[in-house]
Short mmCIF file of C-alpha atoms and ligand atoms in Angstrom, two decimals:
data_model
loop_
_atom_site.label_atom_id
_atom_site.label_comp_id
_atom_site.label_asym_id
_atom_site.label_seq_id
_atom_site.Cartn_x
_atom_site.Cartn_y
_atom_site.Cartn_z
CA MET P 1251 -67.41 3.02 -4.80
CA LYS P 1252 -65.32 5.33 -6.82
CA SER P 1253 -63.61 6.96 -3.84
CA SER P 1254 -62.70 3.60 -2.23
CA PHE P 1255 -61.16 2.57 -5.55
CA CYS P 1256 -59.12 5.71 -5.47
CA VAL P 1257 -57.97 5.11 -1.92
CA ALA P 1258 -56.98 1.61 -2.82
CA LEU P 1259 -55.08 2.78 -5.96
CA PHE P 1260 -53.34 5.44 -3.85
CA ALA P 1261 -52.42 2.97 -1.10
CA SER P 1262 -50.87 0.50 -3.51
CA ALA P 1263 -49.00 3.24 -5.33
CA LEU P 1264 -47.63 4.35 -2.01
CA LEU P 1265 -46.64 0.79 -1.09
CA ALA P 1266 -44.89 0.35 -4.43
CA PHE P 1267 -43.02 3.60 -4.00
CA GLY P 1268 -42.03 2.59 -0.45
CA SER P 1269 -40.66 -0.70 -1.49
CA ALA P 1270 -38.77 0.88 -4.46
CA CYS P 1271 -37.21 3.27 -2.00
CA ALA P 1272 -36.30 0.42 0.42
CA GLN P 1273 -34.66 -1.42 -2.48
CA GLN P 1274 -32.48 1.53 -3.47
CA PRO P 1275 -28.97 0.49 -2.37
CA ILE P 1276 -26.73 2.87 -0.48
CA VAL P 1277 -24.01 3.87 -2.91
CA ILE P 1278 -20.38 4.33 -1.86
CA LYS P 1279 -18.30 5.99 -4.50
CA PHE P 1280 -14.70 5.00 -3.82
CA SER P 1281 -12.23 7.09 -5.76
CA HIS P 1282 -8.51 6.48 -6.05
CA VAL P 1283 -5.62 7.49 -8.36
CA VAL P 1284 -3.77 4.22 -9.09
CA ALA P 1285 -4.23 1.29 -11.48
CA LEU P 1286 -6.38 -1.64 -10.76
CA ASP P 1287 -3.47 -3.97 -10.71
CA THR P 1288 -1.87 -2.56 -7.60
CA PRO P 1289 -2.15 -3.29 -3.88
CA LYS P 1290 -4.62 -0.48 -3.48
CA GLY P 1291 -6.51 -1.12 -6.68
CA LYS P 1292 -6.95 -4.75 -5.58
CA GLY P 1293 -7.79 -3.85 -2.00
CA ALA P 1294 -10.58 -1.52 -3.20
CA GLU P 1295 -12.02 -4.28 -5.42
CA GLN P 1296 -11.85 -6.65 -2.46
CA PHE P 1297 -13.71 -4.21 -0.21
CA LYS P 1298 -16.39 -3.73 -2.91
CA LYS P 1299 -16.84 -7.58 -3.12
CA LEU P 1300 -17.06 -8.14 0.68
CA ALA P 1301 -19.18 -5.05 1.37
CA GLU P 1302 -21.79 -5.93 -1.26
CA GLU P 1303 -21.87 -9.62 -0.22
CA ARG P 1304 -22.18 -8.97 3.50
CA THR P 1305 -24.81 -6.29 3.13
CA LYS P 1306 -26.77 -8.52 0.68
CA GLY P 1307 -26.80 -5.81 -1.89
CA ARG P 1308 -27.99 -3.03 0.43
CA VAL P 1309 -24.70 -1.31 -0.27
CA LYS P 1310 -23.26 -0.81 -3.74
CA VAL P 1311 -19.61 0.17 -3.93
CA GLU P 1312 -18.60 1.96 -7.13
CA VAL P 1313 -14.78 1.99 -7.48
CA TYR P 1314 -13.22 4.68 -9.74
CA PRO P 1315 -9.52 3.85 -10.20
CA ASN P 1316 -6.82 5.75 -12.04
CA SER P 1317 -8.03 9.32 -11.18
CA GLN P 1318 -11.05 8.74 -13.39
CA LEU P 1319 -13.32 10.70 -11.18
CA TYR P 1320 -11.05 13.04 -9.18
CA LYS P 1321 -7.28 13.50 -9.21
CA ASP P 1322 -4.82 14.62 -6.44
CA GLY P 1323 -5.76 18.03 -5.31
CA GLU P 1324 -9.46 17.50 -5.99
CA GLU P 1325 -10.37 14.30 -4.25
CA MET P 1326 -10.13 15.52 -0.59
CA GLU P 1327 -12.53 18.43 -1.29
CA ALA P 1328 -14.89 16.04 -3.13
CA LEU P 1329 -14.93 13.78 -0.03
CA GLN P 1330 -15.65 16.66 2.32
CA LEU P 1331 -18.44 17.83 0.06
CA GLY P 1332 -19.85 14.39 -0.15
CA SER P 1333 -19.42 14.00 -3.94
CA VAL P 1334 -17.54 10.77 -3.10
CA GLN P 1335 -17.85 8.76 0.12
CA MET P 1336 -14.53 6.93 0.25
CA LEU P 1337 -10.90 7.56 -0.72
CA ALA P 1338 -7.54 5.97 0.03
CA PRO P 1339 -4.89 8.70 -0.51
CA SER P 1340 -1.27 8.27 0.18
CA VAL P 1341 -0.55 9.67 3.68
CA ALA P 1342 1.80 12.17 2.01
CA LYS P 1343 -1.28 14.02 0.72
CA PHE P 1344 -2.89 15.21 4.01
CA GLY P 1345 -0.75 18.39 4.47
CA PRO P 1346 -3.10 20.56 2.19
CA LEU P 1347 -6.05 19.37 4.27
CA GLY P 1348 -4.23 20.82 7.39
CA VAL P 1349 -3.10 17.48 8.99
CA ARG P 1350 0.50 17.75 8.32
CA GLU P 1351 1.47 15.32 11.07
CA PHE P 1352 0.78 12.45 8.56
CA GLU P 1353 4.06 13.51 6.93
CA VAL P 1354 5.90 11.67 9.67
CA PHE P 1355 5.52 8.63 7.31
CA ASP P 1356 7.53 10.53 4.66
CA LEU P 1357 10.65 10.86 6.84
CA PRO P 1358 13.41 9.11 4.89
CA TYR P 1359 14.49 5.71 6.15
CA ILE P 1360 12.27 5.85 9.29
CA PHE P 1361 10.89 2.39 8.43
CA ASP P 1362 13.13 -0.63 7.68
CA SER P 1363 10.35 -3.09 6.98
CA TYR P 1364 6.65 -3.60 6.74
CA ALA P 1365 6.66 -4.87 10.32
CA ASP P 1366 8.08 -1.40 11.42
CA LEU P 1367 5.39 0.27 9.50
CA HIS P 1368 2.62 -1.75 11.12
CA LYS P 1369 3.93 -0.95 14.60
CA VAL P 1370 3.10 2.70 13.79
CA THR P 1371 -0.17 2.26 11.86
CA GLU P 1372 -1.48 -0.08 14.62
CA GLY P 1373 -0.02 1.95 17.45
CA SER P 1374 -0.72 5.24 19.20
CA VAL P 1375 0.42 7.45 16.26
CA GLY P 1376 -1.80 5.74 13.74
CA LYS P 1377 -4.73 6.41 16.08
CA LEU P 1378 -3.78 9.92 16.94
CA LEU P 1379 -3.61 10.83 13.21
CA PHE P 1380 -7.06 9.38 12.56
CA GLN P 1381 -8.47 11.44 15.51
CA LYS P 1382 -7.07 14.62 13.79
CA LEU P 1383 -9.27 13.88 10.77
CA GLU P 1384 -12.58 14.12 12.68
CA SER P 1385 -12.63 17.86 12.83
CA LYS P 1386 -12.25 17.91 9.01
CA GLY P 1387 -15.45 15.88 8.65
CA ILE P 1388 -13.44 12.69 7.86
CA VAL P 1389 -13.24 9.29 9.52
CA GLY P 1390 -10.14 7.10 9.12
CA LEU P 1391 -11.00 3.47 8.66
CA ALA P 1392 -7.75 1.66 7.95
CA TYR P 1393 -4.14 1.87 6.81
CA TRP P 1394 -3.27 0.04 3.64
CA ASP P 1395 0.34 -0.73 2.52
CA ASN P 1396 1.93 -0.24 -0.81
CA GLY P 1397 5.76 -0.43 -0.57
CA PHE P 1398 9.19 1.09 -0.51
CA LYS P 1399 10.07 3.94 -2.79
CA ASP P 1400 12.97 3.98 -5.22
CA PHE P 1401 14.31 6.92 -7.14
CA SER P 1402 14.13 6.93 -11.00
CA ALA P 1403 15.69 9.18 -13.62
CA ASN P 1404 17.10 9.09 -17.06
CA LYS P 1405 20.52 9.58 -15.34
CA ALA P 1406 22.00 6.85 -13.24
CA LEU P 1407 21.59 7.90 -9.60
CA LYS P 1408 24.22 5.86 -7.86
CA LEU P 1409 25.02 8.34 -5.07
CA PRO P 1410 23.11 11.20 -3.42
CA ALA P 1411 25.26 13.73 -5.26
CA ASP P 1412 23.95 12.45 -8.63
CA VAL P 1413 20.57 14.11 -7.83
CA LYS P 1414 22.03 17.57 -7.79
CA GLY P 1415 20.19 19.94 -10.14
CA LEU P 1416 17.57 17.35 -11.23
CA LYS P 1417 13.90 18.20 -11.13
CA LEU P 1418 12.07 15.39 -9.25
CA ARG P 1419 8.31 14.98 -8.98
CA ILE P 1420 6.95 14.52 -5.49
CA GLN P 1421 3.58 14.22 -3.78
CA SER P 1422 2.13 17.23 -1.97
CA SER P 1423 4.25 16.79 1.12
CA ASN P 1424 6.60 19.35 2.58
CA VAL P 1425 8.73 16.61 4.10
CA LEU P 1426 9.26 15.16 0.61
CA GLU P 1427 10.16 18.68 -0.59
CA ALA P 1428 12.77 18.80 2.11
CA GLU P 1429 14.02 15.36 1.14
CA ILE P 1430 14.71 16.40 -2.44
CA ARG P 1431 16.35 19.60 -1.37
CA ALA P 1432 18.62 17.66 1.02
CA LEU P 1433 19.94 15.92 -2.09
CA GLY P 1434 20.43 19.10 -4.03
CA GLY P 1435 17.50 18.38 -6.34
CA ILE P 1436 14.61 20.56 -7.33
CA PRO P 1437 11.23 19.22 -5.99
CA GLN P 1438 8.10 19.53 -8.10
CA LYS P 1439 4.77 18.75 -6.51
CA MET P 1440 2.45 17.30 -8.99
CA ALA P 1441 -0.72 15.09 -9.23
CA PHE P 1442 -0.03 11.49 -9.79
CA SER P 1443 -2.15 11.43 -13.01
CA GLU P 1444 0.30 13.84 -14.57
CA VAL P 1445 3.55 12.05 -13.80
CA TYR P 1446 3.93 9.89 -16.84
CA GLN P 1447 3.59 12.70 -19.27
CA ALA P 1448 5.79 15.03 -17.20
CA LEU P 1449 8.52 12.37 -17.32
CA GLN P 1450 7.97 11.69 -21.02
CA THR P 1451 8.13 15.42 -22.03
CA GLY P 1452 11.02 16.27 -19.65
CA VAL P 1453 8.95 18.58 -17.49
CA VAL P 1454 10.65 16.63 -14.64
CA ASP P 1455 13.69 14.48 -14.80
CA GLY P 1456 12.75 11.81 -12.40
CA THR P 1457 10.53 10.75 -9.53
CA GLU P 1458 10.13 8.30 -6.55
CA ASN P 1459 7.60 5.58 -6.13
CA PRO P 1460 7.40 1.90 -5.28
CA PRO P 1461 7.78 -0.53 -8.21
CA SER P 1462 3.99 -1.32 -8.23
CA ASN P 1463 3.25 2.28 -9.22
CA PHE P 1464 6.30 2.63 -11.36
CA TYR P 1465 5.40 -0.42 -13.48
CA THR P 1466 1.58 -0.07 -13.69
CA GLN P 1467 1.90 3.65 -14.70
CA LYS P 1468 4.38 2.56 -17.36
CA MET P 1469 7.07 4.84 -16.02
CA HIS P 1470 9.64 2.25 -17.13
CA GLU P 1471 8.90 3.38 -20.71
CA VAL P 1472 10.17 6.82 -19.95
CA GLN P 1473 12.79 6.33 -17.23
CA LYS P 1474 16.20 4.70 -18.01
CA TYR P 1475 17.29 4.00 -14.42
CA LEU P 1476 15.67 2.87 -11.12
CA THR P 1477 17.91 3.00 -8.01
CA MET P 1478 16.94 0.48 -5.20
CA THR P 1479 17.15 3.18 -2.54
CA ASP P 1480 14.04 1.97 -0.57
CA HIS P 1481 14.31 5.33 1.18
CA GLY P 1482 10.71 5.79 2.19
CA VAL P 1483 7.25 4.27 2.06
CA ILE P 1484 3.95 4.84 0.25
CA GLU P 1485 1.25 4.12 2.80
CA TYR P 1486 -2.52 4.85 2.46
CA ALA P 1487 -5.27 5.99 4.78
CA VAL P 1488 -8.68 4.67 3.77
CA ILE P 1489 -11.04 7.49 4.71
CA VAL P 1490 -14.85 8.21 4.55
CA ASN P 1491 -17.00 11.20 4.80
CA LYS P 1492 -17.97 11.40 8.44
CA LYS P 1493 -21.48 12.62 7.97
CA PHE P 1494 -22.20 9.81 5.55
CA TRP P 1495 -20.57 7.20 7.83
CA ASP P 1496 -22.30 8.33 11.02
CA GLY P 1497 -25.62 8.47 9.16
CA LEU P 1498 -25.53 4.78 8.04
CA PRO P 1499 -27.88 2.22 9.76
CA ALA P 1500 -25.87 0.71 12.56
CA ASP P 1501 -26.10 -2.85 11.11
CA ILE P 1502 -24.83 -1.72 7.77
CA ARG P 1503 -21.91 0.19 9.37
CA THR P 1504 -20.98 -2.94 11.33
CA SER P 1505 -20.95 -5.01 8.16
CA LEU P 1506 -18.90 -2.41 6.34
CA GLU P 1507 -16.42 -2.29 9.26
CA GLY P 1508 -15.96 -6.07 8.95
CA ALA P 1509 -15.49 -5.87 5.20
CA MET P 1510 -12.96 -3.14 5.68
CA LYS P 1511 -11.07 -5.19 8.24
CA ASP P 1512 -10.86 -8.14 5.96
CA ALA P 1513 -10.07 -6.11 2.86
CA THR P 1514 -7.26 -4.45 4.77
CA LYS P 1515 -5.73 -7.80 5.67
CA TYR P 1516 -5.98 -8.84 2.05
CA ALA P 1517 -4.43 -5.59 0.78
CA ASN P 1518 -1.60 -5.69 3.23
CA ASP P 1519 -0.92 -9.41 2.63
CA ILE P 1520 -0.45 -8.86 -1.11
CA ALA P 1521 1.48 -5.56 -1.03
CA LYS P 1522 5.01 -6.99 -0.76
CA LYS P 1523 4.53 -9.55 -3.50
CA GLU P 1524 2.81 -7.12 -5.78
CA ASN P 1525 5.87 -4.94 -5.60
CA GLU P 1526 8.26 -7.85 -6.13
CA ASP P 1527 6.29 -8.93 -9.20
CA ALA P 1528 6.21 -5.32 -10.56
CA LEU P 1529 10.03 -5.12 -10.17
CA GLU P 1530 10.35 -8.32 -12.12
CA GLY P 1531 8.15 -6.71 -14.77
CA VAL P 1532 10.39 -3.75 -14.92
CA LYS P 1533 13.49 -5.94 -15.27
CA LYS P 1534 11.84 -8.05 -17.98
CA SER P 1535 10.82 -4.99 -19.97
CA GLY P 1536 14.52 -4.31 -20.53
CA LYS P 1537 13.69 -0.62 -20.69
CA THR P 1538 14.76 0.48 -17.25
CA GLN P 1539 18.12 -0.55 -15.72
CA LEU P 1540 17.99 -1.39 -12.04
CA ILE P 1541 20.72 0.00 -9.94
CA THR P 1542 21.33 -2.05 -6.74
CA LEU P 1543 23.29 -0.39 -3.92
CA SER P 1544 26.22 -1.67 -1.92
CA PRO P 1545 25.89 -1.39 1.85
CA GLU P 1546 28.28 1.59 1.69
CA ASP P 1547 26.29 3.34 -1.01
CA LYS P 1548 23.08 2.74 0.82
CA ALA P 1549 24.68 4.29 3.90
CA ALA P 1550 25.56 7.32 1.95
CA TRP P 1551 21.90 7.82 0.85
CA LYS P 1552 20.78 7.33 4.43
CA LYS P 1553 23.28 9.88 5.70
CA ALA P 1554 22.34 12.46 3.11
CA LEU P 1555 18.63 12.01 3.89
CA VAL P 1556 18.15 11.58 7.62
CA VAL P 1557 19.06 15.21 8.18
CA VAL P 1558 15.39 15.85 7.15
CA HIS P 1559 14.12 14.32 10.43
CA ARG P 1560 15.61 17.12 12.61
CA GLU P 1561 14.71 19.82 10.09
CA GLN P 1562 11.02 18.79 10.03
CA GLU P 1563 10.48 18.50 13.75
CA GLY P 1564 8.65 21.85 13.74
CA ARG P 1565 6.28 20.67 11.05
CA ILE P 1566 5.48 17.13 12.30
CA GLY P 1567 6.02 17.54 16.14
CA LYS P 1568 9.00 16.27 17.97
CA ASP P 1569 6.81 14.11 20.18
CA ILE P 1570 5.27 12.23 17.23
CA ILE P 1571 8.71 11.62 15.72
CA GLN P 1572 10.05 10.34 19.03
CA THR P 1573 7.07 8.02 19.46
CA VAL P 1574 7.67 6.55 16.04
CA TYR P 1575 11.40 6.11 16.81
CA LYS P 1576 10.37 4.21 19.93
CA GLU P 1577 7.84 2.05 18.16
CA THR P 1578 10.21 1.11 15.28
CA GLY P 1579 13.47 1.16 17.19
CA PHE P 1580 14.92 3.72 14.69
CA LYS P 1581 18.17 5.29 15.82
CA PRO P 1582 18.89 8.71 14.37
C1 LMR I 1824 1.84 9.11 -5.79
O1 LMR I 1824 1.13 10.14 -5.96
O2 LMR I 1824 3.01 9.07 -6.16
C2 LMR I 1824 1.28 7.90 -5.14
O3 LMR I 1824 1.00 8.18 -3.82
C3 LMR I 1824 -0.03 7.50 -5.79
C4 LMR I 1824 -0.67 6.42 -4.98
O4 LMR I 1824 -1.77 6.64 -4.58
O5 LMR I 1824 -0.03 5.38 -4.74
#
């Protein structure tokens, strides 16, 4: 009597434990460095919503924006170690990981439009770059757009020569380093989370970013001029820890792939407008003066910067650069 009671008790405890385990959602920690109110911030929230809906709560996505969890220089290692499962770094940040070919996206003026950019992200180079991540224990899921970068400073940068001697913050890309040197400036690699303060205290004189980052990080409070150079892009690679991804139940992975596909469309559909709205916000603030360029002045920036393409062939690979030229129709 007593022993059968014990068996029953044990069996029901086991059942309760089993169902508690079954109910534990799979958690995806998704860390990024920008504000919520940006194309990437909104894209991440959209992915969370779709992923949780479509897996009926079997997956929980925790989004950590604004470098809350990890900042540049820390997040890739955290992903490889499995401390976070998902990131969306700018493609300018893959050099330190050993996949420097991503820096092809940093070549000045290589893209004229979002359409050009998509030809590459959706073409052979986009695929090749993701293949290169596999040996690092990382899977590339999608490319997300932000927008075209402009230079800012407390000095009016009308022509390339105005950059001479200025310290400009850049992301951790050697191509961007070469870009600033081509202008006679002094490049300073720095984590995104430190840029506002570095501009405020004069550690650097200026920087480059699309309006959405410039505005949401309040850089307009500490930069007097923003020049509409549109000389490069900020593009993101949404990446996951390979071991985690491959270990997911197949039906869950399929649902997440679908959620990512739709979140990608959403993020890329809003990117342009988000940047236009942010630029409007900068204008309205009255704190930063916008410098628009005449076609002649724009040509001067282009001339000063495209020298970087040739110079960086060794780093990126001539074949990759040539393929991008073919895909976008860029003429050096
Ligand atoms: C930067 O570091 O300037 C940006 O790439 C940040 C981001 O993720 O947009």
